[in-house]
Amino acid sequence: MKLFRNISELVALERVVKHAAIAVENGRIAWCGPEADWTGRADSTEDLGGRAVIPAFIDPHTHAVWAGDRLADFEERACGVGYEAILARGGGIRSTIAKTAAESVQNLVALARPRIGALMRSGAATIEVKSGYGFTVEAELRMLEAIRELARVVKARLVPTLLIHIPPIESREDYIEAVVNQLIPEAAARGLAQAVDVFVEREAWSAAEALRFIECARAHCLEAKLHTEQFHRVGGLELGVLERVLSLDHLEACSPEQVQLLGASQTVATILPGVTLHLGIPAAPGRALIDAGAKVAVGTDLNPGSSPLYSMSTALALAVRLNGLTPEEGLRAGTVNAAAALGLTDCGSIEPGMRADFAVLESADWRDVVYSLGTNPVRDVFIRGERV
Ligand code: NIG
Ligand code: FE
Protein backbone atom coordinates (compact mmCIF):
# COMPACT_ATOMS: atom_id res chain seq x y z
CA MET A 1 0.00 0.00 0.00
CA LYS A 2 1.34 3.42 -0.98
CA LEU A 3 -0.03 6.70 0.38
CA PHE A 4 0.04 9.87 -1.73
CA ARG A 5 -0.38 12.75 0.70
CA ASN A 6 -0.38 16.53 0.93
CA ILE A 7 -2.91 17.04 -1.87
CA SER A 8 -4.38 20.58 -1.75
CA GLU A 9 -7.60 19.45 -3.39
CA LEU A 10 -8.60 16.08 -4.72
CA VAL A 11 -11.26 16.12 -7.39
CA ALA A 12 -13.03 12.85 -6.76
CA LEU A 13 -16.18 11.99 -8.70
CA GLU A 14 -18.79 14.31 -7.24
CA ARG A 15 -16.79 16.21 -4.63
CA VAL A 16 -13.65 18.20 -4.07
CA VAL A 17 -11.77 17.04 -0.96
CA LYS A 18 -9.40 19.56 0.63
CA HIS A 19 -6.11 18.46 2.30
CA ALA A 20 -6.55 14.99 0.86
CA ALA A 21 -4.64 11.75 0.44
CA ILE A 22 -4.94 8.69 -1.81
CA ALA A 23 -3.91 5.15 -0.93
CA VAL A 24 -3.00 2.82 -3.79
CA GLU A 25 -2.62 -0.94 -3.79
CA ASN A 26 -1.96 -3.16 -6.81
CA GLY A 27 -2.61 -0.32 -9.24
CA ARG A 28 -6.05 0.47 -7.82
CA ILE A 29 -7.34 3.16 -5.48
CA ALA A 30 -7.69 1.51 -2.07
CA TRP A 31 -8.78 4.60 -0.16
CA CYS A 32 -9.13 8.36 -0.64
CA GLY A 33 -10.33 11.19 1.56
CA PRO A 34 -9.19 13.95 3.93
CA GLU A 35 -5.61 13.16 5.00
CA ALA A 36 -6.59 13.63 8.64
CA ASP A 37 -9.01 10.68 8.32
CA TRP A 38 -6.34 8.17 7.16
CA THR A 39 -5.87 5.45 9.74
CA GLY A 40 -4.38 2.73 7.52
CA ARG A 41 -0.81 1.53 7.36
CA ALA A 42 1.24 2.47 4.30
CA ASP A 43 4.46 0.76 3.14
CA SER A 44 5.57 3.97 1.47
CA THR A 45 4.49 7.60 1.27
CA GLU A 46 4.83 10.29 -1.38
CA ASP A 47 4.35 14.00 -0.65
CA LEU A 48 2.59 15.70 -3.58
CA GLY A 49 3.62 19.16 -2.41
CA GLY A 50 0.25 20.76 -1.74
CA ARG A 51 -0.90 20.42 -5.35
CA ALA A 52 -4.29 19.58 -6.83
CA VAL A 53 -4.99 16.06 -8.06
CA ILE A 54 -7.58 15.13 -10.70
CA PRO A 55 -8.46 11.83 -12.38
CA ALA A 56 -6.14 11.23 -15.36
CA PHE A 57 -7.78 12.10 -18.65
CA ILE A 58 -9.28 9.67 -21.10
CA ASP A 59 -8.94 10.84 -24.69
CA PRO A 60 -11.94 9.18 -26.36
CA HIS A 61 -11.14 10.12 -29.97
CA THR A 62 -7.78 10.19 -31.78
CA HIS A 63 -6.32 9.30 -35.16
CA ALA A 64 -2.80 9.18 -33.70
CA VAL A 65 -1.40 6.78 -36.32
CA TRP A 66 -0.61 8.46 -39.63
CA ALA A 67 2.28 9.11 -42.02
CA GLY A 68 3.12 12.25 -43.94
CA ASP A 69 1.72 15.66 -43.05
CA ARG A 70 -0.97 18.12 -44.15
CA LEU A 71 1.11 21.29 -44.08
CA ALA A 72 0.33 22.11 -47.72
CA ASP A 73 -3.42 21.76 -46.98
CA PHE A 74 -2.99 24.00 -43.97
CA GLU A 75 -1.30 26.67 -46.02
CA GLU A 76 -3.97 26.42 -48.73
CA ARG A 77 -6.75 26.63 -46.19
CA ALA A 78 -5.12 29.71 -44.72
CA CYS A 79 -5.53 31.20 -48.23
CA GLY A 80 -9.24 30.38 -48.23
CA VAL A 81 -9.59 26.90 -49.79
CA GLY A 82 -12.06 24.73 -47.84
CA TYR A 83 -11.29 21.39 -46.11
CA GLU A 84 -14.14 19.66 -47.95
CA ALA A 85 -13.06 21.11 -51.30
CA ILE A 86 -9.55 19.71 -50.78
CA LEU A 87 -11.04 16.31 -49.90
CA ALA A 88 -13.44 16.35 -52.87
CA ARG A 89 -10.58 16.85 -55.35
CA GLY A 90 -8.76 13.81 -53.96
CA GLY A 91 -6.52 15.49 -51.35
CA GLY A 92 -6.90 15.92 -47.59
CA ILE A 93 -7.75 12.61 -45.91
CA ARG A 94 -7.01 10.85 -49.22
CA SER A 95 -3.44 12.17 -49.26
CA THR A 96 -2.86 10.92 -45.70
CA ILE A 97 -4.29 7.54 -46.72
CA ALA A 98 -1.82 7.30 -49.61
CA LYS A 99 1.11 8.00 -47.27
CA THR A 100 -0.07 5.86 -44.36
CA ALA A 101 -1.06 2.82 -46.40
CA ALA A 102 2.48 2.69 -47.82
CA GLU A 103 4.20 2.43 -44.40
CA SER A 104 5.26 -0.65 -42.48
CA VAL A 105 3.80 -1.46 -39.05
CA GLN A 106 7.17 -0.65 -37.51
CA ASN A 107 7.33 2.81 -39.10
CA LEU A 108 3.74 3.59 -38.12
CA VAL A 109 4.55 2.70 -34.51
CA ALA A 110 7.65 4.91 -34.56
CA LEU A 111 5.65 7.83 -35.96
CA ALA A 112 2.80 7.48 -33.47
CA ARG A 113 4.80 6.87 -30.31
CA PRO A 114 5.81 10.50 -29.61
CA ARG A 115 2.23 11.61 -30.28
CA ILE A 116 0.96 9.23 -27.59
CA GLY A 117 3.76 10.55 -25.35
CA ALA A 118 2.53 14.12 -25.82
CA LEU A 119 -1.06 13.13 -24.96
CA MET A 120 0.21 11.37 -21.83
CA ARG A 121 2.20 14.45 -20.77
CA SER A 122 -1.04 16.42 -21.11
CA GLY A 123 -2.61 14.13 -18.49
CA ALA A 124 -4.08 11.23 -20.48
CA ALA A 125 -3.80 7.67 -19.16
CA THR A 126 -6.29 6.01 -21.53
CA ILE A 127 -6.31 6.93 -25.23
CA GLU A 128 -8.56 5.71 -28.01
CA VAL A 129 -6.75 5.28 -31.33
CA LYS A 130 -8.48 4.75 -34.68
CA SER A 131 -7.40 3.17 -37.93
CA GLY A 132 -8.97 4.73 -41.03
CA TYR A 133 -6.03 5.81 -43.16
CA GLY A 134 -5.81 2.37 -44.75
CA PHE A 135 -8.36 2.13 -47.57
CA THR A 136 -7.80 -1.57 -48.21
CA VAL A 137 -8.41 -4.51 -45.91
CA GLU A 138 -4.66 -5.14 -45.66
CA ALA A 139 -3.75 -1.53 -44.93
CA GLU A 140 -6.49 -1.15 -42.30
CA LEU A 141 -5.36 -4.33 -40.56
CA ARG A 142 -1.79 -3.03 -40.67
CA MET A 143 -2.92 0.15 -38.91
CA LEU A 144 -4.69 -1.92 -36.24
CA GLU A 145 -1.56 -4.05 -35.82
CA ALA A 146 0.43 -0.84 -35.37
CA ILE A 147 -2.00 0.25 -32.64
CA ARG A 148 -1.62 -3.13 -30.92
CA GLU A 149 2.17 -2.87 -31.08
CA LEU A 150 2.00 0.70 -29.80
CA ALA A 151 -0.08 -0.49 -26.85
CA ARG A 152 2.77 -2.86 -25.93
CA VAL A 153 5.40 -0.11 -25.85
CA VAL A 154 3.58 2.79 -24.15
CA LYS A 155 2.40 2.99 -20.54
CA ALA A 156 -0.99 4.46 -21.43
CA ARG A 157 -3.90 2.12 -22.06
CA LEU A 158 -4.84 2.29 -25.75
CA VAL A 159 -8.35 1.47 -26.95
CA PRO A 160 -8.31 0.44 -30.63
CA THR A 161 -11.13 1.38 -33.02
CA LEU A 162 -11.60 0.28 -36.61
CA LEU A 163 -12.60 3.43 -38.53
CA ILE A 164 -14.40 3.01 -41.84
CA HIS A 165 -13.34 6.46 -42.94
CA ILE A 166 -14.07 7.32 -46.57
CA PRO A 167 -14.99 5.30 -49.66
CA PRO A 168 -12.47 4.64 -52.41
CA ILE A 169 -13.46 6.77 -55.42
CA GLU A 170 -13.74 3.93 -57.89
CA SER A 171 -14.67 0.78 -56.03
CA ARG A 172 -17.17 1.88 -53.40
CA GLU A 173 -19.43 -1.19 -53.61
CA ASP A 174 -16.51 -3.63 -53.63
CA TYR A 175 -14.99 -1.92 -50.61
CA ILE A 176 -18.26 -2.17 -48.67
CA GLU A 177 -18.35 -5.91 -49.36
CA ALA A 178 -14.71 -6.27 -48.34
CA VAL A 179 -15.33 -4.35 -45.09
CA VAL A 180 -18.36 -6.45 -44.20
CA ASN A 181 -17.03 -9.82 -45.32
CA GLN A 182 -13.34 -9.54 -44.47
CA LEU A 183 -12.20 -6.47 -42.55
CA ILE A 184 -14.69 -6.35 -39.67
CA PRO A 185 -14.76 -10.16 -39.17
CA GLU A 186 -10.97 -10.41 -39.19
CA ALA A 187 -10.40 -7.39 -36.93
CA ALA A 188 -12.92 -8.87 -34.47
CA ALA A 189 -11.56 -12.41 -34.63
CA ARG A 190 -8.01 -11.20 -33.99
CA GLY A 191 -9.08 -8.87 -31.17
CA LEU A 192 -7.65 -5.89 -33.02
CA ALA A 193 -10.55 -3.50 -32.37
CA GLN A 194 -13.12 -2.87 -29.66
CA ALA A 195 -15.44 -0.78 -31.81
CA VAL A 196 -16.23 0.16 -35.38
CA ASP A 197 -16.52 3.88 -36.19
CA VAL A 198 -18.03 5.19 -39.44
CA PHE A 199 -17.66 8.70 -40.91
CA VAL A 200 -21.19 9.67 -42.01
CA GLU A 201 -20.91 12.70 -44.28
CA ARG A 202 -21.47 13.85 -47.89
CA GLU A 203 -17.85 13.11 -48.80
CA ALA A 204 -17.88 9.85 -46.86
CA TRP A 205 -20.62 7.26 -46.10
CA SER A 206 -24.42 7.54 -46.16
CA ALA A 207 -26.54 6.60 -43.15
CA ALA A 208 -27.74 3.48 -45.01
CA GLU A 209 -24.16 2.36 -45.61
CA ALA A 210 -23.26 3.12 -42.00
CA LEU A 211 -26.15 0.93 -40.83
CA ARG A 212 -24.66 -2.03 -42.70
CA PHE A 213 -21.32 -1.47 -40.96
CA ILE A 214 -23.01 -1.10 -37.55
CA GLU A 215 -24.97 -4.32 -38.01
CA CYS A 216 -21.85 -6.14 -39.09
CA ALA A 217 -19.88 -4.77 -36.12
CA ARG A 218 -22.56 -5.97 -33.72
CA ALA A 219 -22.75 -9.37 -35.35
CA HIS A 220 -19.05 -9.66 -34.40
CA CYS A 221 -19.57 -8.35 -30.85
CA LEU A 222 -17.96 -4.96 -31.49
CA GLU A 223 -19.33 -1.63 -30.30
CA ALA A 224 -20.40 1.01 -32.82
CA LYS A 225 -19.86 4.77 -32.99
CA LEU A 226 -20.07 7.46 -35.65
CA HIS A 227 -18.26 10.58 -36.83
CA THR A 228 -21.35 12.59 -37.66
CA GLU A 229 -22.88 16.06 -38.33
CA GLN A 230 -19.39 17.51 -38.85
CA PHE A 231 -20.30 19.55 -41.93
CA HIS A 232 -23.76 18.41 -43.06
CA ARG A 233 -26.79 16.61 -41.73
CA VAL A 234 -27.15 13.41 -43.69
CA GLY A 235 -28.97 11.26 -41.15
CA GLY A 236 -26.06 10.03 -39.05
CA LEU A 237 -27.27 11.43 -35.75
CA GLU A 238 -30.77 9.98 -36.14
CA LEU A 239 -29.29 6.61 -37.10
CA GLY A 240 -26.90 6.65 -34.16
CA VAL A 241 -29.64 7.47 -31.65
CA LEU A 242 -31.97 4.84 -33.09
CA GLU A 243 -29.19 2.24 -33.03
CA ARG A 244 -28.09 3.32 -29.53
CA VAL A 245 -24.44 3.53 -30.53
CA LEU A 246 -21.85 4.16 -27.85
CA SER A 247 -20.96 7.70 -28.98
CA LEU A 248 -21.68 10.24 -31.69
CA ASP A 249 -18.65 12.40 -32.36
CA HIS A 250 -18.19 15.91 -33.89
CA LEU A 251 -21.78 17.35 -33.97
CA GLU A 252 -20.71 20.81 -35.16
CA ALA A 253 -23.64 20.97 -37.61
CA CYS A 254 -26.30 19.73 -35.14
CA SER A 255 -29.74 21.42 -35.24
CA PRO A 256 -31.67 22.34 -32.05
CA GLU A 257 -34.05 19.41 -32.73
CA GLN A 258 -31.12 17.01 -33.02
CA VAL A 259 -29.71 18.35 -29.74
CA GLN A 260 -32.98 17.37 -28.03
CA LEU A 261 -32.97 13.94 -29.67
CA LEU A 262 -29.41 13.18 -28.59
CA GLY A 263 -30.01 14.71 -25.14
CA ALA A 264 -32.86 12.28 -24.52
CA SER A 265 -30.71 9.26 -25.48
CA GLN A 266 -28.04 7.26 -23.65
CA THR A 267 -25.49 7.82 -26.43
CA VAL A 268 -22.48 9.93 -25.43
CA ALA A 269 -22.03 13.19 -27.36
CA THR A 270 -18.29 13.57 -28.00
CA ILE A 271 -17.27 17.06 -29.05
CA LEU A 272 -13.92 17.96 -30.57
CA PRO A 273 -13.11 21.65 -30.11
CA GLY A 274 -9.68 21.32 -31.77
CA VAL A 275 -11.54 20.95 -35.08
CA THR A 276 -13.46 24.17 -34.51
CA LEU A 277 -10.21 25.97 -33.81
CA HIS A 278 -8.21 24.45 -36.65
CA LEU A 279 -10.85 24.43 -39.41
CA GLY A 280 -12.78 27.49 -38.27
CA ILE A 281 -16.08 25.61 -38.42
CA PRO A 282 -18.93 26.22 -35.94
CA ALA A 283 -18.49 24.93 -32.40
CA ALA A 284 -20.57 21.88 -31.47
CA PRO A 285 -23.43 22.95 -29.17
CA GLY A 286 -21.90 21.58 -25.98
CA ARG A 287 -23.86 23.84 -23.65
CA ALA A 288 -27.19 23.04 -25.32
CA LEU A 289 -26.40 19.31 -25.35
CA ILE A 290 -25.72 19.30 -21.61
CA ASP A 291 -28.86 21.35 -20.94
CA ALA A 292 -30.82 18.82 -23.01
CA GLY A 293 -29.53 16.01 -20.79
CA ALA A 294 -26.71 14.65 -22.96
CA LYS A 295 -23.60 13.09 -21.52
CA VAL A 296 -20.91 15.23 -23.19
CA ALA A 297 -17.33 14.00 -23.63
CA VAL A 298 -14.39 15.90 -25.13
CA GLY A 299 -11.52 14.48 -27.17
CA THR A 300 -8.51 15.90 -28.97
CA ASP A 301 -9.37 14.23 -32.33
CA LEU A 302 -5.59 14.30 -32.80
CA ASN A 303 -5.05 13.98 -36.57
CA PRO A 304 -3.02 15.84 -39.19
CA GLY A 305 -5.94 17.31 -41.16
CA SER A 306 -8.63 18.67 -38.88
CA SER A 307 -7.09 18.80 -35.40
CA PRO A 308 -3.31 18.70 -34.84
CA LEU A 309 -3.95 18.98 -31.11
CA TYR A 310 -1.66 17.00 -28.80
CA SER A 311 -3.10 18.00 -25.44
CA MET A 312 -6.19 16.85 -23.55
CA SER A 313 -6.00 19.77 -21.12
CA THR A 314 -6.01 22.18 -24.08
CA ALA A 315 -8.97 20.34 -25.61
CA LEU A 316 -10.86 20.90 -22.34
CA ALA A 317 -9.69 24.51 -22.09
CA LEU A 318 -11.10 25.02 -25.60
CA ALA A 319 -14.38 23.27 -24.72
CA VAL A 320 -14.88 25.81 -21.92
CA ARG A 321 -14.21 28.74 -24.29
CA LEU A 322 -15.78 27.47 -27.54
CA ASN A 323 -18.52 25.02 -26.51
CA GLY A 324 -19.80 26.76 -23.38
CA LEU A 325 -18.88 24.12 -20.80
CA THR A 326 -18.17 25.13 -17.20
CA PRO A 327 -14.75 24.09 -15.84
CA GLU A 328 -16.44 21.29 -13.89
CA GLU A 329 -18.34 20.06 -16.96
CA GLY A 330 -15.07 20.22 -18.89
CA LEU A 331 -13.34 18.03 -16.35
CA ARG A 332 -16.19 15.50 -16.43
CA ALA A 333 -16.09 15.57 -20.24
CA GLY A 334 -12.42 14.57 -20.22
CA THR A 335 -12.70 11.94 -17.50
CA VAL A 336 -15.85 10.06 -16.48
CA ASN A 337 -17.87 10.93 -19.61
CA ALA A 338 -14.94 10.14 -21.87
CA ALA A 339 -14.71 6.74 -20.15
CA ALA A 340 -18.40 6.20 -20.95
CA ALA A 341 -17.73 7.10 -24.60
CA LEU A 342 -15.38 4.10 -24.66
CA GLY A 343 -17.63 1.83 -22.61
CA LEU A 344 -15.11 1.83 -19.71
CA THR A 345 -16.17 1.82 -16.07
CA ASP A 346 -12.83 1.34 -14.30
CA CYS A 347 -11.39 4.82 -14.87
CA GLY A 348 -12.36 8.49 -14.98
CA SER A 349 -12.85 9.09 -11.28
CA ILE A 350 -10.87 8.71 -8.08
CA GLU A 351 -12.77 6.28 -5.90
CA PRO A 352 -11.92 2.99 -4.18
CA GLY A 353 -11.70 0.19 -6.72
CA MET A 354 -10.91 2.37 -9.72
CA ARG A 355 -7.60 2.24 -11.59
CA ALA A 356 -5.10 4.51 -9.83
CA ASP A 357 -4.78 6.80 -12.87
CA PHE A 358 -4.43 10.41 -11.75
CA ALA A 359 -2.75 13.67 -12.67
CA VAL A 360 -0.94 15.99 -10.28
CA LEU A 361 -1.26 19.62 -11.40
CA GLU A 362 1.33 22.37 -11.05
CA SER A 363 -1.33 24.39 -9.25
CA ALA A 364 -3.05 23.99 -5.89
CA ASP A 365 -6.37 24.87 -7.60
CA TRP A 366 -7.75 22.24 -9.97
CA ARG A 367 -9.44 24.85 -12.17
CA ASP A 368 -6.03 25.78 -13.55
CA VAL A 369 -6.19 22.65 -15.71
CA VAL A 370 -8.76 24.31 -18.00
CA TYR A 371 -7.58 27.89 -17.43
CA SER A 372 -3.94 28.14 -18.48
CA LEU A 373 -3.23 28.18 -22.22
CA GLY A 374 0.08 27.46 -23.91
CA THR A 375 1.72 25.87 -20.90
CA ASN A 376 1.28 22.40 -19.50
CA PRO A 377 -0.75 22.63 -16.28
CA VAL A 378 -0.02 18.94 -15.56
CA ARG A 379 3.09 18.21 -13.50
CA ASP A 380 2.94 14.42 -13.20
CA VAL A 381 0.78 11.59 -14.48
CA PHE A 382 0.34 8.35 -12.55
CA ILE A 383 -0.95 5.27 -14.32
CA ARG A 384 -1.97 2.36 -12.09
CA GLY A 385 -0.17 4.17 -9.28
CA GLU A 386 3.15 4.50 -11.14
CA ARG A 387 4.60 7.87 -12.25
CA VAL A 388 5.05 7.87 -16.03
O1 NIG B 1 -12.24 13.49 -37.10
N1 NIG B 1 -13.83 13.88 -40.16
C1 NIG B 1 -13.19 12.95 -40.45
N2 NIG B 1 -12.05 12.49 -39.96
C2 NIG B 1 -11.15 13.20 -39.14
C3 NIG B 1 -10.19 14.03 -39.92
C4 NIG B 1 -9.19 13.24 -40.62
C5 NIG B 1 -8.26 14.03 -41.46
O2 NIG B 1 -8.55 15.18 -41.87
O3 NIG B 1 -7.19 13.46 -41.74
C6 NIG B 1 -11.85 14.06 -38.10
O4 NIG B 1 -12.04 15.27 -38.30
FE1 FE C 1 -12.04 12.04 -35.87
Tab-separated table of C-alpha atoms and ligand atoms in Angstrom, residues 61-63 128 130 133 163 165 197 199 227 230 249-250 272 275 300-303 306-307, ligand 2:
chain	number	residue	atom	x	y	z
A	61	HIS	CA	-11.135	10.117	-29.975
A	62	THR	CA	-7.780	10.185	-31.776
A	63	HIS	CA	-6.317	9.296	-35.158
A	128	GLU	CA	-8.565	5.710	-28.009
A	130	LYS	CA	-8.475	4.754	-34.677
A	133	TYR	CA	-6.028	5.813	-43.162
A	163	LEU	CA	-12.604	3.429	-38.534
A	165	HIS	CA	-13.339	6.456	-42.942
A	197	ASP	CA	-16.523	3.877	-36.189
A	199	PHE	CA	-17.659	8.697	-40.915
A	227	HIS	CA	-18.260	10.579	-36.833
A	230	GLN	CA	-19.389	17.505	-38.852
A	249	ASP	CA	-18.645	12.404	-32.363
A	250	HIS	CA	-18.187	15.909	-33.886
A	272	LEU	CA	-13.918	17.958	-30.565
A	275	VAL	CA	-11.539	20.945	-35.084
A	300	THR	CA	-8.513	15.901	-28.970
A	301	ASP	CA	-9.368	14.232	-32.331
A	302	LEU	CA	-5.590	14.296	-32.799
A	303	ASN	CA	-5.053	13.980	-36.575
A	306	SER	CA	-8.633	18.675	-38.884
A	307	SER	CA	-7.088	18.799	-35.399
B	2	FE	FE	-12.038	12.044	-35.870
